[in-house]
Amino acid sequence: MEVNPPKQEHLLALKVMRLTKPTLFTNIPVTCEEKDLPGDLFNQLMRDDPSTVNGAEVLMLGEMLTLPQNFGNIFLGETFSSYISVHNDSNQVVKDILVKVLKPLDVKTKFYNAESDLSSVTDEVFLEAQIQNMTTSPMFMEKVSLEPSIMYNVTELNSVSQAGESVSTFGSRAYLQPMDTRQYLYCLKPKKEFAEKAGIIKGVTVIGKLDIVWKTNLGERGRLQTSQLQRMAPGYGDVRLSLEAIPDTVNLEEPFHITCKITNCSERTMDLVLEMCNTNSIHWCGISGRQLGKLHPSSSLCLALTLLSSVQGLQSISGLRLTDTFLKRTYEYDDIAQVCVISSAIKVES
């Protein structure tokens, strides 16, 4: 036997009168060519219609304004003017009354931790922001910017340079249709005073926050700021090895030079020994097992190394080993970078 549960009575009676702007009256133009059977009948009816624009009768927007026929939606970040009446119909005391609003935008973010091996600037972070219009009307995206944290500088990658001018990748019209999604890209680089401190940057998870400003019908402005965006900090281990300089193209069986940067990312002092192991194509020049000395936490040192390749083509640089004599721990570094090896005869002919 099914028993219908009693309906729960609301304790509060809520009445809302929204103060909103009228909208432009829209009509559906019906027209035809003069050689058709109706002739100029439809065009004459539209010219006589008081709601159409004189001289532009085929436009859907007219000169009249119309009052809203329904309450509409309340969106987060937009100005909402209304009279609200809340009456307690019960004999109980009601506390913590909340008014919920809808989200006009759906914001999703993705982080990409990039390493610039050939630059002194490390720990670059790329942010991809996907913004979707969740309303039923188009939006004019006035501004979408990223406010970085104090440790980063930000570069917007949403425009290209044409004839010396910056042109948006989205075109001249920054409209976002209902349920459409647009992707924004930003590059964050650590400031110089923080880039040299590997231990600080390694643990940074707070990147910044997005500031979004848009306009809806009749220029009504909305603004939304996200909370602080956080990423997963990359794990470099105790010792990080990166390349500061390397040639793009080298000659076969001829020595070339690279510059390596070794950074102590741990919280203890290390005593490092460098070992260079040859591969089938890459041969290191110099003494293997060299003492590098002590490296304090968050400190770095640069090494100039020489090597040559015995095989043509795109070759991967591998075979570096760093050993901490304090803990007897060895760190292996393979596939550090790639270099194009060509024959010296080809270079002379070219």
Coordinates of C-alpha atoms in Angstrom, one line a residue:
M1 CA 0.0 0.0 0.0
E2 CA 1.4 3.4 -1.0
V3 CA 1.2 6.2 1.4
N4 CA 1.6 9.7 0.0
P5 CA 3.9 11.7 2.3
P6 CA 2.5 15.0 3.5
K7 CA 3.5 18.0 1.6
Q8 CA 6.1 20.2 3.4
E9 CA 4.7 23.7 3.9
H10 CA 7.1 26.6 3.4
L11 CA 7.6 28.7 6.4
L12 CA 8.2 31.9 4.4
A13 CA 6.1 33.7 1.8
L14 CA 8.4 35.4 -0.8
K15 CA 7.3 38.0 -3.2
V16 CA 9.7 39.6 -5.6
M17 CA 9.0 42.5 -8.0
R18 CA 11.9 42.9 -10.4
L19 CA 12.9 46.3 -11.6
T20 CA 14.2 45.7 -15.1
K21 CA 14.7 47.7 -18.3
P22 CA 12.4 47.2 -21.3
T23 CA 13.6 45.5 -24.4
L24 CA 13.4 46.4 -28.1
F25 CA 10.3 45.1 -29.8
T26 CA 11.0 42.3 -32.3
N27 CA 8.8 41.2 -35.2
I28 CA 9.2 38.7 -38.0
P29 CA 9.4 40.4 -41.4
V30 CA 7.5 38.8 -44.2
T31 CA 8.5 40.0 -47.6
C32 CA 8.7 39.0 -51.2
E33 CA 9.9 40.2 -54.6
E34 CA 7.7 42.5 -56.7
K35 CA 7.4 39.8 -59.5
D36 CA 5.9 37.4 -57.0
L37 CA 2.1 37.0 -56.8
P38 CA 1.5 39.2 -53.7
G39 CA 3.5 42.0 -55.4
D40 CA 4.2 44.9 -53.0
L41 CA 1.5 43.8 -50.6
F42 CA 3.8 42.4 -47.8
N43 CA 6.2 45.4 -48.1
Q44 CA 3.4 47.9 -47.8
L45 CA 2.0 46.1 -44.7
M46 CA 5.4 46.3 -43.1
R47 CA 5.8 50.0 -44.0
D48 CA 2.4 50.7 -42.4
D49 CA 3.3 48.7 -39.2
P50 CA 4.1 51.3 -36.5
S51 CA 6.5 48.9 -34.8
T52 CA 9.0 48.8 -37.7
V53 CA 11.8 51.2 -38.4
N54 CA 11.1 53.6 -41.2
G55 CA 13.3 52.8 -44.1
A56 CA 14.5 49.5 -42.6
E57 CA 11.3 47.5 -42.3
V58 CA 13.0 44.2 -42.9
L59 CA 15.0 44.4 -39.7
M60 CA 13.6 42.4 -36.8
L61 CA 14.3 45.1 -34.2
G62 CA 11.7 47.9 -34.1
E63 CA 11.5 51.4 -32.6
M64 CA 9.1 50.4 -29.8
L65 CA 10.0 49.1 -26.4
T66 CA 8.2 46.2 -24.7
L67 CA 7.9 45.3 -21.1
P68 CA 9.2 41.9 -19.9
Q69 CA 6.5 39.2 -19.9
N70 CA 8.2 37.0 -17.2
F71 CA 10.4 37.4 -14.3
G72 CA 13.5 36.1 -16.1
N73 CA 16.7 34.8 -14.4
I74 CA 19.1 36.2 -11.8
F75 CA 22.7 35.7 -12.8
L76 CA 25.8 35.9 -10.7
G77 CA 27.8 39.0 -11.3
E78 CA 25.0 41.1 -12.9
T79 CA 23.2 44.0 -11.3
F80 CA 19.8 42.9 -10.0
S81 CA 17.3 45.6 -8.8
S82 CA 14.0 44.5 -7.2
Y83 CA 11.6 44.8 -4.3
I84 CA 11.7 41.7 -2.1
S85 CA 9.0 41.0 0.4
V86 CA 9.6 38.1 2.8
H87 CA 6.9 37.2 5.3
N88 CA 7.0 34.6 8.0
D89 CA 3.7 32.7 7.9
S90 CA 4.6 30.3 10.7
N91 CA 4.9 30.5 14.4
Q92 CA 8.7 29.7 14.3
V93 CA 11.7 31.9 14.1
V94 CA 13.5 31.6 10.7
K95 CA 17.2 32.4 10.4
D96 CA 19.9 32.4 7.7
I97 CA 17.7 33.1 4.7
L98 CA 19.6 32.6 1.4
V99 CA 18.8 33.7 -2.1
K100 CA 20.4 31.5 -4.7
V101 CA 21.4 32.9 -8.2
L102 CA 22.3 31.1 -11.4
K103 CA 25.8 31.1 -12.9
P104 CA 26.0 33.1 -16.2
L105 CA 29.3 31.6 -17.1
D106 CA 30.9 28.2 -16.7
V107 CA 34.6 28.6 -16.2
K108 CA 37.0 25.6 -16.5
T109 CA 40.8 25.9 -16.3
K110 CA 43.7 23.7 -17.2
F111 CA 47.4 24.1 -16.3
Y112 CA 50.4 23.1 -18.2
N113 CA 53.8 23.1 -16.5
A114 CA 56.4 23.9 -19.1
E115 CA 60.2 23.9 -18.8
S116 CA 62.2 26.2 -20.9
D117 CA 65.5 24.3 -21.2
L118 CA 67.2 26.8 -23.4
S119 CA 66.3 29.9 -21.3
S120 CA 67.3 31.2 -17.9
V121 CA 63.6 31.6 -17.1
T122 CA 62.2 28.4 -15.7
D123 CA 58.9 27.1 -14.4
E124 CA 56.7 28.7 -17.0
V125 CA 53.0 27.9 -16.5
F126 CA 50.4 28.0 -19.3
L127 CA 46.8 28.5 -18.3
E128 CA 43.9 27.6 -20.6
A129 CA 40.6 29.1 -19.5
Q130 CA 37.4 27.7 -21.1
I131 CA 34.5 30.1 -20.7
Q132 CA 30.9 29.0 -21.6
N133 CA 27.9 31.2 -21.9
M134 CA 25.2 29.6 -19.8
T135 CA 22.5 32.2 -20.4
T136 CA 19.8 32.4 -23.1
S137 CA 21.1 35.6 -24.7
P138 CA 24.4 36.6 -26.4
M139 CA 27.1 38.3 -24.4
F140 CA 29.6 40.9 -25.3
M141 CA 32.9 39.9 -23.7
E142 CA 34.4 43.2 -22.7
K143 CA 37.4 41.9 -20.7
V144 CA 38.8 38.6 -19.8
S145 CA 42.1 39.1 -17.9
L146 CA 44.3 37.1 -15.5
E147 CA 45.5 38.8 -12.3
P148 CA 48.7 36.9 -11.4
S149 CA 50.0 36.3 -7.9
I150 CA 53.0 38.3 -6.6
M151 CA 55.5 35.7 -7.9
Y152 CA 54.5 35.7 -11.5
N153 CA 54.2 38.0 -14.5
V154 CA 51.5 37.2 -17.1
T155 CA 51.4 37.4 -20.9
E156 CA 48.2 37.2 -22.7
L157 CA 48.3 34.9 -25.8
N158 CA 44.9 35.9 -27.2
S159 CA 46.1 38.3 -29.9
V160 CA 48.4 38.4 -32.9
S161 CA 50.4 41.2 -34.4
Q162 CA 49.3 42.3 -37.9
A163 CA 50.9 45.3 -39.6
G164 CA 52.2 46.5 -36.2
E165 CA 48.8 46.3 -34.5
S166 CA 47.5 43.8 -32.0
V167 CA 44.5 41.9 -33.4
S168 CA 42.3 39.6 -31.3
T169 CA 42.3 35.9 -32.3
F170 CA 38.5 36.0 -31.8
G171 CA 38.0 38.6 -34.5
S172 CA 36.6 42.1 -34.2
R173 CA 33.3 41.0 -32.7
A174 CA 33.7 39.6 -29.2
Y175 CA 30.2 38.2 -28.9
L176 CA 29.6 34.9 -27.2
Q177 CA 26.4 33.1 -28.2
P178 CA 24.3 31.1 -25.8
M179 CA 26.0 27.8 -24.8
D180 CA 29.1 28.7 -26.9
T181 CA 32.5 28.2 -25.4
R182 CA 35.7 30.3 -25.9
Q183 CA 39.2 29.4 -24.9
Y184 CA 41.7 31.9 -23.5
L185 CA 45.4 31.2 -23.1
Y186 CA 47.9 32.9 -20.7
C187 CA 51.6 32.4 -20.0
L188 CA 52.9 33.0 -16.5
K189 CA 56.7 33.4 -15.9
P190 CA 58.3 33.7 -12.4
K191 CA 59.7 37.1 -11.5
K192 CA 63.4 37.4 -11.6
E193 CA 63.8 37.6 -7.8
F194 CA 61.8 34.3 -7.4
A195 CA 63.1 32.4 -10.4
E196 CA 66.5 32.1 -8.9
K197 CA 65.0 30.5 -5.8
A198 CA 64.1 27.0 -6.9
G199 CA 62.8 25.9 -3.5
I200 CA 60.3 28.7 -3.4
I201 CA 58.9 28.3 -6.9
K202 CA 58.8 24.6 -6.6
G203 CA 56.1 24.8 -3.9
V204 CA 54.0 27.6 -5.5
T205 CA 50.5 26.5 -6.2
V206 CA 48.5 29.8 -6.2
I207 CA 48.7 31.3 -9.7
G208 CA 46.1 34.1 -9.7
K209 CA 42.5 34.8 -10.5
L210 CA 40.4 35.5 -13.6
D211 CA 38.6 38.8 -13.9
I212 CA 35.7 38.6 -16.4
V213 CA 33.5 41.6 -17.5
W214 CA 30.7 41.3 -20.0
K215 CA 27.6 43.2 -21.3
T216 CA 24.2 41.8 -22.1
N217 CA 21.1 43.4 -23.7
L218 CA 21.0 47.2 -23.7
G219 CA 24.5 47.3 -22.3
E220 CA 23.8 45.8 -18.9
R221 CA 27.2 45.0 -17.4
G222 CA 28.2 42.0 -15.4
R223 CA 31.4 41.1 -13.6
L224 CA 32.7 37.9 -12.2
Q225 CA 36.0 37.1 -10.4
T226 CA 37.1 33.6 -9.8
S227 CA 38.7 32.4 -6.6
Q228 CA 42.5 32.0 -6.5
L229 CA 43.4 29.4 -9.1
Q230 CA 45.7 26.7 -7.9
R231 CA 47.8 24.2 -9.8
M232 CA 49.6 21.0 -8.8
A233 CA 53.2 21.9 -8.1
P234 CA 55.6 20.1 -10.4
G235 CA 58.0 17.6 -8.8
Y236 CA 61.6 18.1 -9.8
G237 CA 63.1 15.8 -7.2
D238 CA 66.1 16.8 -5.2
V239 CA 68.3 17.9 -8.1
R240 CA 67.2 19.6 -11.2
L241 CA 69.3 19.6 -14.4
S242 CA 68.4 22.0 -17.3
L243 CA 70.1 23.2 -20.4
E244 CA 71.1 26.9 -20.7
A245 CA 72.6 26.7 -24.2
I246 CA 72.8 24.1 -26.9
P247 CA 73.3 24.4 -30.7
D248 CA 70.5 23.4 -33.0
T249 CA 72.7 21.8 -35.6
V250 CA 76.2 20.3 -35.3
N251 CA 78.6 18.5 -37.6
L252 CA 79.2 14.8 -37.6
E253 CA 82.2 13.7 -35.5
E254 CA 83.0 17.3 -34.5
P255 CA 82.9 18.5 -30.8
F256 CA 80.3 20.9 -29.8
H257 CA 79.6 22.6 -26.5
I258 CA 76.5 22.8 -24.2
T259 CA 75.9 24.6 -20.9
C260 CA 74.1 22.8 -18.1
K261 CA 72.5 24.3 -15.0
I262 CA 72.3 22.1 -11.8
T263 CA 69.9 23.3 -9.1
N264 CA 69.6 21.9 -5.6
C265 CA 65.8 21.7 -5.0
S266 CA 66.2 20.0 -1.6
E267 CA 66.5 21.4 1.9
R268 CA 70.0 20.0 2.5
T269 CA 73.5 20.6 1.2
M270 CA 74.8 18.1 -1.4
D271 CA 78.3 17.1 -2.4
L272 CA 77.9 16.2 -6.1
V273 CA 80.0 14.1 -8.5
L274 CA 79.4 14.2 -12.2
E275 CA 79.7 11.1 -14.3
M276 CA 79.4 11.1 -18.1
C277 CA 78.3 7.8 -19.8
N278 CA 78.6 7.4 -23.6
T279 CA 75.8 6.1 -25.7
N280 CA 75.7 4.5 -29.2
S281 CA 75.6 7.9 -30.8
I282 CA 76.7 10.5 -28.2
H283 CA 80.3 10.6 -26.8
W284 CA 81.3 12.8 -24.0
C285 CA 84.6 14.6 -24.0
G286 CA 86.3 15.2 -20.7
I287 CA 86.9 13.5 -17.3
S288 CA 84.1 11.5 -15.9
G289 CA 83.7 11.4 -12.1
R290 CA 84.6 15.0 -11.6
Q291 CA 84.0 16.5 -8.2
L292 CA 81.5 19.5 -8.4
G293 CA 81.8 20.4 -4.7
K294 CA 79.1 21.3 -2.3
L295 CA 75.8 22.8 -3.5
H296 CA 73.7 24.5 -0.8
P297 CA 69.8 24.4 -0.9
S298 CA 68.2 26.5 -3.6
S299 CA 71.6 27.2 -5.1
S300 CA 72.7 26.5 -8.7
L301 CA 75.9 26.1 -10.7
C302 CA 76.5 26.1 -14.5
L303 CA 78.7 23.6 -16.3
A304 CA 80.2 23.8 -19.8
L305 CA 80.4 20.3 -21.3
T306 CA 81.8 19.1 -24.6
L307 CA 80.5 16.1 -26.6
L308 CA 80.3 14.8 -30.2
S309 CA 78.0 12.6 -32.2
S310 CA 79.1 9.6 -34.4
V311 CA 75.6 9.2 -36.0
Q312 CA 73.7 11.5 -38.3
G313 CA 70.2 12.6 -37.8
L314 CA 68.2 13.8 -34.7
Q315 CA 70.1 12.5 -31.7
S316 CA 69.1 12.6 -28.1
I317 CA 71.6 13.8 -25.5
S318 CA 71.8 11.3 -22.6
G319 CA 74.1 9.7 -20.1
L320 CA 74.6 12.3 -17.4
R321 CA 74.8 11.0 -13.8
L322 CA 75.0 13.1 -10.6
T323 CA 75.9 11.3 -7.3
D324 CA 75.4 12.8 -3.9
T325 CA 78.3 11.5 -1.8
F326 CA 76.5 12.3 1.5
L327 CA 73.6 10.0 0.9
K328 CA 75.3 7.8 -1.8
R329 CA 72.3 8.6 -4.0
T330 CA 72.6 8.7 -7.8
Y331 CA 70.4 10.8 -10.1
E332 CA 70.2 9.8 -13.8
Y333 CA 69.4 12.2 -16.6
D334 CA 68.6 10.9 -20.1
D335 CA 66.9 12.5 -23.1
I336 CA 67.9 15.9 -21.8
A337 CA 67.6 17.5 -25.3
Q338 CA 67.9 16.7 -29.0
V339 CA 70.3 18.0 -31.5
C340 CA 70.4 17.6 -35.3
V341 CA 73.6 16.1 -36.6
I342 CA 74.6 16.6 -40.2
S343 CA 77.6 15.7 -42.3
S344 CA 80.3 18.4 -42.7
A345 CA 80.3 17.9 -46.4
I346 CA 76.6 18.8 -46.6
K347 CA 77.3 22.0 -44.8
V348 CA 80.2 23.0 -47.1
E349 CA 78.0 22.4 -50.2
S350 CA 75.2 24.5 -48.8

